[in-house]
Short mmCIF file of C-alpha atoms in Angstrom, two decimals:
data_model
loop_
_atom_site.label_atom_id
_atom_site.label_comp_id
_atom_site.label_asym_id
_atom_site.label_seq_id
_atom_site.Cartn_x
_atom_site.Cartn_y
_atom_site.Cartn_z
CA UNK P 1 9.39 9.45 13.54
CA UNK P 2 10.68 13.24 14.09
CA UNK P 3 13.28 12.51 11.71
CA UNK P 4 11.02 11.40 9.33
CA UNK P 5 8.70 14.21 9.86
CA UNK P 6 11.68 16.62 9.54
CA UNK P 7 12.65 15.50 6.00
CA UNK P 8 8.96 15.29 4.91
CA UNK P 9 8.42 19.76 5.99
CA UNK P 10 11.59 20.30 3.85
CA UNK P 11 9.83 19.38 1.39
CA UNK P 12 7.37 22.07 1.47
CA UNK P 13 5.15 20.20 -0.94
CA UNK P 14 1.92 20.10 1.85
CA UNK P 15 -1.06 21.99 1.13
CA UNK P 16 -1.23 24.79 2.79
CA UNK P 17 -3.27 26.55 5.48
CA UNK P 18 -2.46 30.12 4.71
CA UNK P 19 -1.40 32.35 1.77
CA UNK P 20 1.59 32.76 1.69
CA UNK P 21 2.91 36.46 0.58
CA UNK P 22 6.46 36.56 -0.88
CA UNK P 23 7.61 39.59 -3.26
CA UNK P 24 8.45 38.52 -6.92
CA UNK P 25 12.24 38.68 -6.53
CA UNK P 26 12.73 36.98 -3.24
CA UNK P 27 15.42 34.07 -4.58
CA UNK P 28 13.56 31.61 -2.38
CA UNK P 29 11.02 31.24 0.38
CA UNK P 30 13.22 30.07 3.56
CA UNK P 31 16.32 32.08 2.51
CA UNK P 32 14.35 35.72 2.42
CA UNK P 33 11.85 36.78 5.29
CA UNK P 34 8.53 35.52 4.66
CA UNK P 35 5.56 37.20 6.11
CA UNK P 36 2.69 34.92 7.02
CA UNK P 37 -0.69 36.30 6.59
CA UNK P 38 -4.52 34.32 6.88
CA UNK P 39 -7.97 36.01 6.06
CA UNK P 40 -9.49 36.59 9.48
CA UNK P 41 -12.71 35.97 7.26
CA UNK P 42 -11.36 32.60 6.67
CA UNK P 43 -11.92 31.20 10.31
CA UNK P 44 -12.69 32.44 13.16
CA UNK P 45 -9.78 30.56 15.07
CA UNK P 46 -7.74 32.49 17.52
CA UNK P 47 -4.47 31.47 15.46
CA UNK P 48 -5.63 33.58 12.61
CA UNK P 49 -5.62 37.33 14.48
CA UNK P 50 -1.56 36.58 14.84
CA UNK P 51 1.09 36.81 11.90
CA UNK P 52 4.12 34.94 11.76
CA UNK P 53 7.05 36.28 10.60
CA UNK P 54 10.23 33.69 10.07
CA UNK P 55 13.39 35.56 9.49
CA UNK P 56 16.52 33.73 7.81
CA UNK P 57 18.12 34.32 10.93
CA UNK P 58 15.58 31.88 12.03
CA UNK P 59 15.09 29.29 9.56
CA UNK P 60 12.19 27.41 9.41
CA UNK P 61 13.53 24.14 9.63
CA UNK P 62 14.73 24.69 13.13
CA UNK P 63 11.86 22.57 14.62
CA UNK P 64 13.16 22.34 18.31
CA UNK P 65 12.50 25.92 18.14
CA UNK P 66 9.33 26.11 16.94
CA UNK P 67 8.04 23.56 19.29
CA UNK P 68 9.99 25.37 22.23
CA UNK P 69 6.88 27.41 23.66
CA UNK P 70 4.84 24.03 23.68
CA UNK P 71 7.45 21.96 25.69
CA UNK P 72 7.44 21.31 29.08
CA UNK P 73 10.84 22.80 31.10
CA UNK P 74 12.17 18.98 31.35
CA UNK P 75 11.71 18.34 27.97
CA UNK P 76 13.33 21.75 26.50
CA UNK P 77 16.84 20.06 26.17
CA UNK P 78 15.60 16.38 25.41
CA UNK P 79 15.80 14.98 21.75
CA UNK P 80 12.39 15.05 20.25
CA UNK P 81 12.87 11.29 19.51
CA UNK P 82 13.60 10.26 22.53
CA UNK P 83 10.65 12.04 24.64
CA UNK P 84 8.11 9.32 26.05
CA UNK P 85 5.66 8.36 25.99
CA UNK P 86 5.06 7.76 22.17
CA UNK P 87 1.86 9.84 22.32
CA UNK P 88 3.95 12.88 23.49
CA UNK P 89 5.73 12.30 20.05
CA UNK P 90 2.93 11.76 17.70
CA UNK P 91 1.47 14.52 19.53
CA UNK P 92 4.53 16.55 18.72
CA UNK P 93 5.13 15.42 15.23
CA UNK P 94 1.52 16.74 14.18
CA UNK P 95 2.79 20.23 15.95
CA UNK P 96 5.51 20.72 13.71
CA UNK P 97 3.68 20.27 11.14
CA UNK P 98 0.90 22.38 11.89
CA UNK P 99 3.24 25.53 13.19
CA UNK P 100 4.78 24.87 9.50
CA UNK P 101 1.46 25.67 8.74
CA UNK P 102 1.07 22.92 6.76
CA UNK P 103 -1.49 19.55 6.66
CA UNK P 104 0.17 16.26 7.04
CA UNK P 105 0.72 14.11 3.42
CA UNK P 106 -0.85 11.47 2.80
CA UNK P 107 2.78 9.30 3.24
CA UNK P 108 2.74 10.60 6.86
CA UNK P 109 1.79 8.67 9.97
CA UNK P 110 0.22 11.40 12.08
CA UNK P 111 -2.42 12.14 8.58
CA UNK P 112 -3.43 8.39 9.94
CA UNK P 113 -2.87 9.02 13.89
CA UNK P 114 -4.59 12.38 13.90
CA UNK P 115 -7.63 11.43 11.23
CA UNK P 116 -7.03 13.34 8.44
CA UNK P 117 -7.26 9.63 6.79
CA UNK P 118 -11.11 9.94 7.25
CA UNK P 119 -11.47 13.25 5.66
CA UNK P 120 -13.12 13.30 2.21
CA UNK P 121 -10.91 15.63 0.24
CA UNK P 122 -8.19 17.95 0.74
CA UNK P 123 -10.18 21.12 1.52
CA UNK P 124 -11.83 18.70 4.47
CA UNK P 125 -8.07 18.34 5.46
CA UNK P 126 -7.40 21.65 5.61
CA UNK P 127 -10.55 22.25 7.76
CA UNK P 128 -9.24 19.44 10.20
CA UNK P 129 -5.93 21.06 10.34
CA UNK P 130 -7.44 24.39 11.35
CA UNK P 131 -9.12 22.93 13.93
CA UNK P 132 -6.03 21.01 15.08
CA UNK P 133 -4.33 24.24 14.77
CA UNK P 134 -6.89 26.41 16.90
CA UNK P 135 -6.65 23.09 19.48
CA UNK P 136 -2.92 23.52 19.98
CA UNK P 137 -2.92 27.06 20.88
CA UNK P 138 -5.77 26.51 23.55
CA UNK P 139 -4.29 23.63 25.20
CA UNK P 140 -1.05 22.27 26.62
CA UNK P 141 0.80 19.49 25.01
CA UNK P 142 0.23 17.77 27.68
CA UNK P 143 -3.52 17.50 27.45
CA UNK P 144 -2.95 17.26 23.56
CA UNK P 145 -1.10 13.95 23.95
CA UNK P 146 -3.06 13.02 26.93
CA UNK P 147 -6.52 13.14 25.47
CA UNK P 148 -5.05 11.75 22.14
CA UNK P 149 -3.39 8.43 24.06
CA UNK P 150 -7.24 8.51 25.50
CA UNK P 151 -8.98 8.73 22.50
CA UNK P 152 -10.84 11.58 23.97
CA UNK P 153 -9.44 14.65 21.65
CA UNK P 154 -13.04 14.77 20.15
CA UNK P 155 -14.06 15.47 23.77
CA UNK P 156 -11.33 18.51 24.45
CA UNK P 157 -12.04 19.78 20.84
CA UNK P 158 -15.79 20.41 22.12
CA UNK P 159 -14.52 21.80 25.48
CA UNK P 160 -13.02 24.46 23.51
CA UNK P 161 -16.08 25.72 21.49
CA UNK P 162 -13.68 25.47 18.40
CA UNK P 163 -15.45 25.84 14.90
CA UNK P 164 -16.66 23.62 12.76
CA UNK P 165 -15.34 20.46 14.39
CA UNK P 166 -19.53 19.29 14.15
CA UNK P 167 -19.29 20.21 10.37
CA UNK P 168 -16.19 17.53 10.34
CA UNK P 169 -18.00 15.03 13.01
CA UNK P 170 -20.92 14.97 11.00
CA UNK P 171 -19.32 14.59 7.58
CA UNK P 172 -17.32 11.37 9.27
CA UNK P 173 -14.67 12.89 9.90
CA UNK P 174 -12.54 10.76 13.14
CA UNK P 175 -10.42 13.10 15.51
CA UNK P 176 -7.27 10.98 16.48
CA UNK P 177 -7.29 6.93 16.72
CA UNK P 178 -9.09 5.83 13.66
CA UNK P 179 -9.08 2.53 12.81
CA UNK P 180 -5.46 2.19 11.45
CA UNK P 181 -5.42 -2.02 11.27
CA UNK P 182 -7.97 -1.23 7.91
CA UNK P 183 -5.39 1.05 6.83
CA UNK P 184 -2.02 -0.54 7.47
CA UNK P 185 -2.87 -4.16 8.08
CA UNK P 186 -5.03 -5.07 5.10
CA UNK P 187 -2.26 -7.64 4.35
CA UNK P 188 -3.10 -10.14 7.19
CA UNK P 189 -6.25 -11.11 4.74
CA UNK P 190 -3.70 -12.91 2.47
CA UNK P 191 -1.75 -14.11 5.26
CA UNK P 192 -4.61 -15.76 6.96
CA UNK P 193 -5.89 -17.37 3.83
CA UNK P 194 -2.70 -18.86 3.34
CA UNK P 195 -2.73 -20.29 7.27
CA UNK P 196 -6.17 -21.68 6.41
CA UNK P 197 -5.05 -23.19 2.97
CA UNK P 198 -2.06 -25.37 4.11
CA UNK P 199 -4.08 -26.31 7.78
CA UNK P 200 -6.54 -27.95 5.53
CA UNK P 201 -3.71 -29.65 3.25
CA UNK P 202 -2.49 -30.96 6.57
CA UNK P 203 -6.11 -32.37 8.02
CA UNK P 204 -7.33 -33.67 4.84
CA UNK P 205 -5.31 -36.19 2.56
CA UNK P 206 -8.15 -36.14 0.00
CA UNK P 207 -7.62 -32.78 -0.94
CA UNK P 208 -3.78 -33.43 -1.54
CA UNK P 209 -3.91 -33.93 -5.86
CA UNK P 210 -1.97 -31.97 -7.82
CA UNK P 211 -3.99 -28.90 -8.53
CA UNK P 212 -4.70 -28.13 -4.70
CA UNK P 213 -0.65 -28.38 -4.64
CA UNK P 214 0.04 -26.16 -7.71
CA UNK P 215 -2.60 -23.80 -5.43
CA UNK P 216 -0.73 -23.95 -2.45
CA UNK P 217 2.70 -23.04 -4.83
CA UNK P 218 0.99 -19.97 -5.70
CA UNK P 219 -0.70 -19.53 -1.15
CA UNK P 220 3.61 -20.06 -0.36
CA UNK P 221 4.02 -16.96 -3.22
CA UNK P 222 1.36 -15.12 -1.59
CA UNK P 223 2.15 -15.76 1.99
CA UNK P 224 5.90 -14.30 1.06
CA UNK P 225 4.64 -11.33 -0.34
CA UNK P 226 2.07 -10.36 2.44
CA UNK P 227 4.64 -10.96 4.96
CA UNK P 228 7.41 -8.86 3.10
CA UNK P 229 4.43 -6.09 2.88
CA UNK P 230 3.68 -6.30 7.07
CA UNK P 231 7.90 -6.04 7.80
CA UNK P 232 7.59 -2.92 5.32
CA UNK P 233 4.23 -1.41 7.18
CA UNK P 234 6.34 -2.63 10.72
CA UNK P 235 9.28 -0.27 9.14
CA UNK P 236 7.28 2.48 8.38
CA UNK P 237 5.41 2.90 11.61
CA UNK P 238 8.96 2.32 14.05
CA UNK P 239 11.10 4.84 11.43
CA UNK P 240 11.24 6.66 8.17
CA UNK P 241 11.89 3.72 6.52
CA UNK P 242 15.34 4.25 5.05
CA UNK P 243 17.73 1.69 7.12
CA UNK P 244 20.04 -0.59 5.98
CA UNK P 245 17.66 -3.00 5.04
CA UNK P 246 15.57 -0.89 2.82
CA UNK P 247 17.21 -1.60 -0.80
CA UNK P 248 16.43 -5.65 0.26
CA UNK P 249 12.95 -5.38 1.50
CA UNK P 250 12.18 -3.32 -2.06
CA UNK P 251 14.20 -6.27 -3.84
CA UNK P 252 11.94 -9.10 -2.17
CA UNK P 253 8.89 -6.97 -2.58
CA UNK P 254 9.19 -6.63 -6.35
CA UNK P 255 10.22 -9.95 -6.90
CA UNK P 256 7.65 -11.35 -4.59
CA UNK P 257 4.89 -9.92 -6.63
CA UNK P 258 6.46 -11.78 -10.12
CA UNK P 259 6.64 -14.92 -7.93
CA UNK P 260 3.01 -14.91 -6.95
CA UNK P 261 1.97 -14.19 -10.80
CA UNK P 262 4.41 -16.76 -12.25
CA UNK P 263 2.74 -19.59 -10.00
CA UNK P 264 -0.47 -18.69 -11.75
CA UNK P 265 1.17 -19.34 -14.86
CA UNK P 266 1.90 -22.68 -14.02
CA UNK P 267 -1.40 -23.56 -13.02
CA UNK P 268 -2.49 -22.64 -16.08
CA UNK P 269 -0.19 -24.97 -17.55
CA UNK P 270 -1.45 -28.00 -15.55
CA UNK P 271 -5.06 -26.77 -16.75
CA UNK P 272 -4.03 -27.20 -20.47
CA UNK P 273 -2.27 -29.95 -19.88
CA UNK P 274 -4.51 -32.13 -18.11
CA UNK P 275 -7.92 -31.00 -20.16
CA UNK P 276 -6.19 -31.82 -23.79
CA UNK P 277 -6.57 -35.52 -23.79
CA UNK P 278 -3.51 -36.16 -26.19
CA UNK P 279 -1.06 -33.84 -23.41
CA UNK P 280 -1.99 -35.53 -20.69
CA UNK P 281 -0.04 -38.86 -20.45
CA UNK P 282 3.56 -37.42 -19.95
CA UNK P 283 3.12 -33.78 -19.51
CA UNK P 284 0.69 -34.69 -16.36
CA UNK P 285 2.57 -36.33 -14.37
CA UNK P 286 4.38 -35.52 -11.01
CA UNK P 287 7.71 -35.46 -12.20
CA UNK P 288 6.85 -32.93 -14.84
CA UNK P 289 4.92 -30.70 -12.94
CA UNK P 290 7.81 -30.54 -9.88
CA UNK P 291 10.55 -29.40 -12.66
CA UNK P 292 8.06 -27.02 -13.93
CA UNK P 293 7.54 -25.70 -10.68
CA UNK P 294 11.33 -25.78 -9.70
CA UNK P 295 11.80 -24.09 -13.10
CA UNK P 296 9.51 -21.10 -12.39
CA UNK P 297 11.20 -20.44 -8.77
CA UNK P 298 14.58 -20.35 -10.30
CA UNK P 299 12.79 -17.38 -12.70
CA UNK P 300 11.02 -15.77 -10.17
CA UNK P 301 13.81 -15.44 -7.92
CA UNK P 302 16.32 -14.38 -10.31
CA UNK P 303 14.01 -11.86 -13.01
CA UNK P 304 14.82 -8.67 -10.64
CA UNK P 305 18.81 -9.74 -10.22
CA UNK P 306 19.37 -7.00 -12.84
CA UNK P 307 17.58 -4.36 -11.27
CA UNK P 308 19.38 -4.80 -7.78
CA UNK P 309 22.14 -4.87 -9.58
CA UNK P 310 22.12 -1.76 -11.39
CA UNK P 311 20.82 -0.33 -8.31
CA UNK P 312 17.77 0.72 -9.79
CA UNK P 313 15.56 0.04 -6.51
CA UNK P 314 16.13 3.52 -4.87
CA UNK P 315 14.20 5.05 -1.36
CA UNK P 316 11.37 7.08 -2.13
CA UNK P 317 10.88 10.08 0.48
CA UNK P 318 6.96 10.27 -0.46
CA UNK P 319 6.00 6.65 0.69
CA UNK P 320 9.31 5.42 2.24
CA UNK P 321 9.28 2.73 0.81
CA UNK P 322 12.26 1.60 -1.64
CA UNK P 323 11.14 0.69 -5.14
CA UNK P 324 12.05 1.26 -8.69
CA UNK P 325 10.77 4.99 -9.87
CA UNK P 326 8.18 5.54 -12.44
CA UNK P 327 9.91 8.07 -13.83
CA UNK P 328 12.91 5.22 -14.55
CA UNK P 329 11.66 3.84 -18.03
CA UNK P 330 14.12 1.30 -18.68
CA UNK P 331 13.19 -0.45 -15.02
CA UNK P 332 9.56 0.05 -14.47
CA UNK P 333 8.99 -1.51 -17.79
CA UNK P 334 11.35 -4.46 -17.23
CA UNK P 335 9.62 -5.17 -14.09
CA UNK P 336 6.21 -4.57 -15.71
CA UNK P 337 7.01 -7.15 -18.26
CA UNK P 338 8.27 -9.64 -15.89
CA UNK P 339 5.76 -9.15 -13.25
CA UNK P 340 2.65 -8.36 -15.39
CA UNK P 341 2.89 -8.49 -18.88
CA UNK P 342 4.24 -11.75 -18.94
CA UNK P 343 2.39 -13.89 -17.03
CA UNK P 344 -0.77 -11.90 -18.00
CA UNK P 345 -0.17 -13.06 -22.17
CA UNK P 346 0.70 -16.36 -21.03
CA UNK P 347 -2.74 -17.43 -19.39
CA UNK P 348 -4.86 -15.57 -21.50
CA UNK P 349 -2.86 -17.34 -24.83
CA UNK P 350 -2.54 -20.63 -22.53
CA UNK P 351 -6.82 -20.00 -21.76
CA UNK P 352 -7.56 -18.52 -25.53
CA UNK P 353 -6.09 -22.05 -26.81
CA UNK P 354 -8.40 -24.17 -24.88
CA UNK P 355 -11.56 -22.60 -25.72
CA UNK P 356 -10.59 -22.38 -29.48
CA UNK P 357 -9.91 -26.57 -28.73
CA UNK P 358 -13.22 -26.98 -26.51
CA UNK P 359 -15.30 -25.16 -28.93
CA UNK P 360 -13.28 -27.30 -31.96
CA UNK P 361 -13.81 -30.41 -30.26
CA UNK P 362 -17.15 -30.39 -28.06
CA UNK P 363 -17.03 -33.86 -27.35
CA UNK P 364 -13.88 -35.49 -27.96
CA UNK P 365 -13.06 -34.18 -24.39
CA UNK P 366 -15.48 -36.72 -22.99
CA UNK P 367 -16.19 -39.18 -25.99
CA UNK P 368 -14.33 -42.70 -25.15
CA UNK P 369 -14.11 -41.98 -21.64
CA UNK P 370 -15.39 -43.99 -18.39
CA UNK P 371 -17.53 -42.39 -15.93
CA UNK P 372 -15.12 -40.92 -13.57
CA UNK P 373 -12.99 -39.57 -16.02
CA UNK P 374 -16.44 -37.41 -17.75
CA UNK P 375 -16.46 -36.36 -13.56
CA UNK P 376 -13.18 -35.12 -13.84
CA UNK P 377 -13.29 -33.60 -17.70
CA UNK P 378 -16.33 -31.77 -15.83
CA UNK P 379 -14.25 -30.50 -12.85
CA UNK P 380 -11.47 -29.03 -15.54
CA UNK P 381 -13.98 -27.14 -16.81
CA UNK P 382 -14.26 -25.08 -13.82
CA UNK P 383 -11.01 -23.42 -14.58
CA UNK P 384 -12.80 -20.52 -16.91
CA UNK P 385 -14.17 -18.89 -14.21
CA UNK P 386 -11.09 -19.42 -12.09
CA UNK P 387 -9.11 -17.84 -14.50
CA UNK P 388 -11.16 -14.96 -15.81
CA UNK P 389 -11.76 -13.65 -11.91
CA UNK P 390 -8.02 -13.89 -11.80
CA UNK P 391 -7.40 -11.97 -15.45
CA UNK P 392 -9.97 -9.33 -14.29
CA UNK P 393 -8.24 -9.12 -10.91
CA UNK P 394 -4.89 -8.81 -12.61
CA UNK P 395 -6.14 -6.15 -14.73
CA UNK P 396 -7.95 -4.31 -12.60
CA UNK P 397 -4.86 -4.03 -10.11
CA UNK P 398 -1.89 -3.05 -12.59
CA UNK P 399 -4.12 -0.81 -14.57
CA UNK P 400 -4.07 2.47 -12.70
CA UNK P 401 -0.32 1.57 -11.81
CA UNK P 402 0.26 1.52 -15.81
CA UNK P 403 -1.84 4.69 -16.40
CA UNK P 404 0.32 6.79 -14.24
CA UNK P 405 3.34 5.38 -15.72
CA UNK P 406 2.44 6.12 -19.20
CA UNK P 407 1.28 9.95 -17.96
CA UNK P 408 4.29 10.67 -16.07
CA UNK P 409 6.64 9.83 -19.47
CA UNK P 410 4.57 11.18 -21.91
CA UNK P 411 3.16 14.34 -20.15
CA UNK P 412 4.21 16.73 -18.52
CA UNK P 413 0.99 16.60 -15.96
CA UNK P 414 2.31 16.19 -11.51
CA UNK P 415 0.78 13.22 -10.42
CA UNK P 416 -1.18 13.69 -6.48
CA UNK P 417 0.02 11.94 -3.92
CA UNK P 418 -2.96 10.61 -3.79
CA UNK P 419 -3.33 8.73 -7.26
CA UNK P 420 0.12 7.12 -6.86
CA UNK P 421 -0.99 5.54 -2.99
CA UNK P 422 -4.21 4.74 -4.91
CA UNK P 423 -1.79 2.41 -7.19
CA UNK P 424 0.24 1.36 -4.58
CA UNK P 425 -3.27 -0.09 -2.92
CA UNK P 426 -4.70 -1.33 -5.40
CA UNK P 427 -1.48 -4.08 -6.09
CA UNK P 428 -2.10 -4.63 -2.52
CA UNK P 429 -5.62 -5.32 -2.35
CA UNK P 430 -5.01 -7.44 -5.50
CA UNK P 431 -2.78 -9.80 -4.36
CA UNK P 432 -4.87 -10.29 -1.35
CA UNK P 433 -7.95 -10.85 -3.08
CA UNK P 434 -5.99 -13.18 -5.14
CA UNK P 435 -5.41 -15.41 -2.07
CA UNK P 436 -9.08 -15.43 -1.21
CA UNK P 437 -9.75 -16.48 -4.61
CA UNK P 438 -7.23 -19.47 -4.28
CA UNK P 439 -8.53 -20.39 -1.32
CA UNK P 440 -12.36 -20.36 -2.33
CA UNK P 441 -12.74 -21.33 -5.26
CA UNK P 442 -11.49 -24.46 -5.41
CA UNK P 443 -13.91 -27.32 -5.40
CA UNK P 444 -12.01 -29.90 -3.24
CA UNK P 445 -11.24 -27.27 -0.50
CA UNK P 446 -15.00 -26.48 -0.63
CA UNK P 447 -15.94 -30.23 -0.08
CA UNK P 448 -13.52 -30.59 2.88
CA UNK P 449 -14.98 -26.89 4.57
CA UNK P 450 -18.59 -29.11 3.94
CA UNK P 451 -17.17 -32.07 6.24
#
């Protein structure tokens, strides 16, 4: 996590808590001295009547020696990754950035650990910070970590008179511990509807026809994806992210996504197939659906060969995570057409055909028909709100993704943090909302929850 922490301060890209002043023809910042200077007027936190001068003798990415005065005697000549217990090193990873003076990123685990997750907007982060900052130099580490592994820093903040930690408590904001399974484990939603899904497949033969089984194609798709998304989360909270398995868990993740899209294709094939009466004979039965099906894995698993390939799917320091860039045209738009383009224009032209048929031929669908078979012709017609929640949904989910794409190659506007995690969440929540969908709103899984 130091590591990871180390890489992210070289970056220099945090907001920062001071101003710093550099003279016009200083080459750059670390390799000239920089003289750090806050507004006492600012704050009135004990931090501020100091300045801090880094030399280039001293380079500010030496972080064992910025954390030196903070460090118990045993622990001077220890690793920072190997101190214990892992409070003492969340502790110490928020230190270095503070003394950088600096405010965690959004990519960062201690802007989760510490609560800067809760804050409303970045000038509420900066507050925090300041707070966190005053904190540090009123306290020993070992209280820090102490009271943080307690969920008690709220407590020593108070104990401290430090200002305007009640501003921050009353605008929501959480010091240390929030609840971090909403923020990393939002996945286990699609996971559990998938558990749920096949346990009733297993308990109830009624409910085994073939559209519960073209659902649980696309719960299997879904249950993939939100495991590959946990192993990433798992990876990014035990190291930065970039091991040897990085390039692969990017790979799956990408081609997971198509794979859960593409089975929604083929239910919308079964749909059209088994509401047009003249389609239904040959094109309904088992054997036809299971080489559809077989077909569509064999696509899904092999539509993001070329990208691996080309080695396209590269580690992104930001959200350590490896993916293919926006800023690479030629990939993000062959993976956008694969993953959502595609199967987008196939079931709205698949679901545009039948209501152009339905509204052509308002009772041929149930004219010459027996009883059970009207039943049935009534069932298939519960598809159209099926499928629009899951256009909207698809829509909704890619759409911000898409805008940023489109401003990052044809502007020349820097894209936040912020907005790109927003994207990255809202695929996320989309695919698990996706599975919920699958799960509810289907009428013969409702019938056997009734039972």
């Amino acid at each position: 996590m130091i590591n990871a922490l180390k890489q992210d301060c070289k970056r220099l890209s945090e907001l920062p808590l001071v101003e710093l002043h550099v003279e016009q023809n200083d080459q750059t910042v670390w390799d000239r001295l920089i003289y750090v200077e806050e507004k006492i007027a600012t704050s009135g936190n004990k931090h501020d009547e100091q300045l801090a001068v880094v030399d280039s003798r001293t380079p500010r990415a030496d972080f064992p020696q910025l954390i030196q005065g903070y460090l118990s005697p045993e622990d001077k000549n220890k690793d920072l990754d190997k101190l214990e217990p892992e409070s003492k090193r969340r502790s110490i990873g928020l230190y270095l950035v503070l003394l950088m003076d600096n405010i965690p990123r959004i990519e960062m685990d201690v802007w989760v650990d510490f609560g800067f997750c809760t804050c409303k907007n970045q000038a509420m982060e900066a507050e925090l910070g300041r707070v966190y900052r005053a904190l540090i130099d009123q306290c020993t580490l070992y209280e820090f970590y102490k009271n943080y592994e307690g969920k008690s820093l709220e407590v020593l903040i108070r104990s401290k008179n430090i200002a305007n930690a009640d501003y921050l408590k009353s605008s929501g904001v959480v010091f240390g511990n929030p609840s971090k399974s909403v923020y990393y484990l939002k996945h286990l939603l699609g996971i559990g509807c998938a558990f749920i899904f096949i346990i009733i497949l297993i308990i109830y033969r009624q409910c085994r026809t073939i559209t519960t089984l073209l659902i649980l194609n696309s719960i299997i798709a879904g249950f993939i994806v939100n495991v590959m998304y946990v192993y990433q989360v798992i990876s990014q909270l035990t190291s930065d992210g970039n091991d040897k398995l990085c390039i692969l868990r990017g790979f799956l993740l990408q081609s997971g996504c198509g794979l859960l899209y593409h089975t929604l294709c083929v239910q919308a094939l079964y749909r059209f197939f088994a509401t047009i009466p003249k389609r239904q004979q040959y094109l309904q039965s088992k054997y036809t659906i299971t080489f559809i099906v077989l077909v569509q894995w064999f696509i899904s698993i092999t539509f993001n060969l070329p990208i691996l390939i080309d080695g396209r799917i590269k580690f992104q320091v930001n959200y350590r995570v490896c993916q293919v860039l926006m800023q690479d045209l030629y990939g993000f738009l062959y993976l956008s057409i694969w993953i959502y383009f595609f199967p987008l224009i196939i079931i709205i032209g698949i679901y545009t055909r039948l209501l152009i048929y339905i509204k052509q031929n308002p009772y041929r669908l149930i004219i010459h028909q027996n009883i059970f078979k009207r039943q049935r012709q009534k069932y298939e017609f519960h598809i159209f709100r099926h499928i629009i929640i899951l256009i909207i949904i698809l829509i909704i989910m890619q759409f911000p993704n898409l805008l940023v794409f489109f401003i990052i190659q044809l502007t020349d506007i820097i894209i936040s943090n912020y907005i790109q995690r927003i994207c990255f969440m809202s695929i996320s929540f989309g695919q698990n909302i996706t599975m919920f969908i699958c799960l509810i709103d289907n009428h013969q899984i409702r019938k056997c929850f009734k039972k």
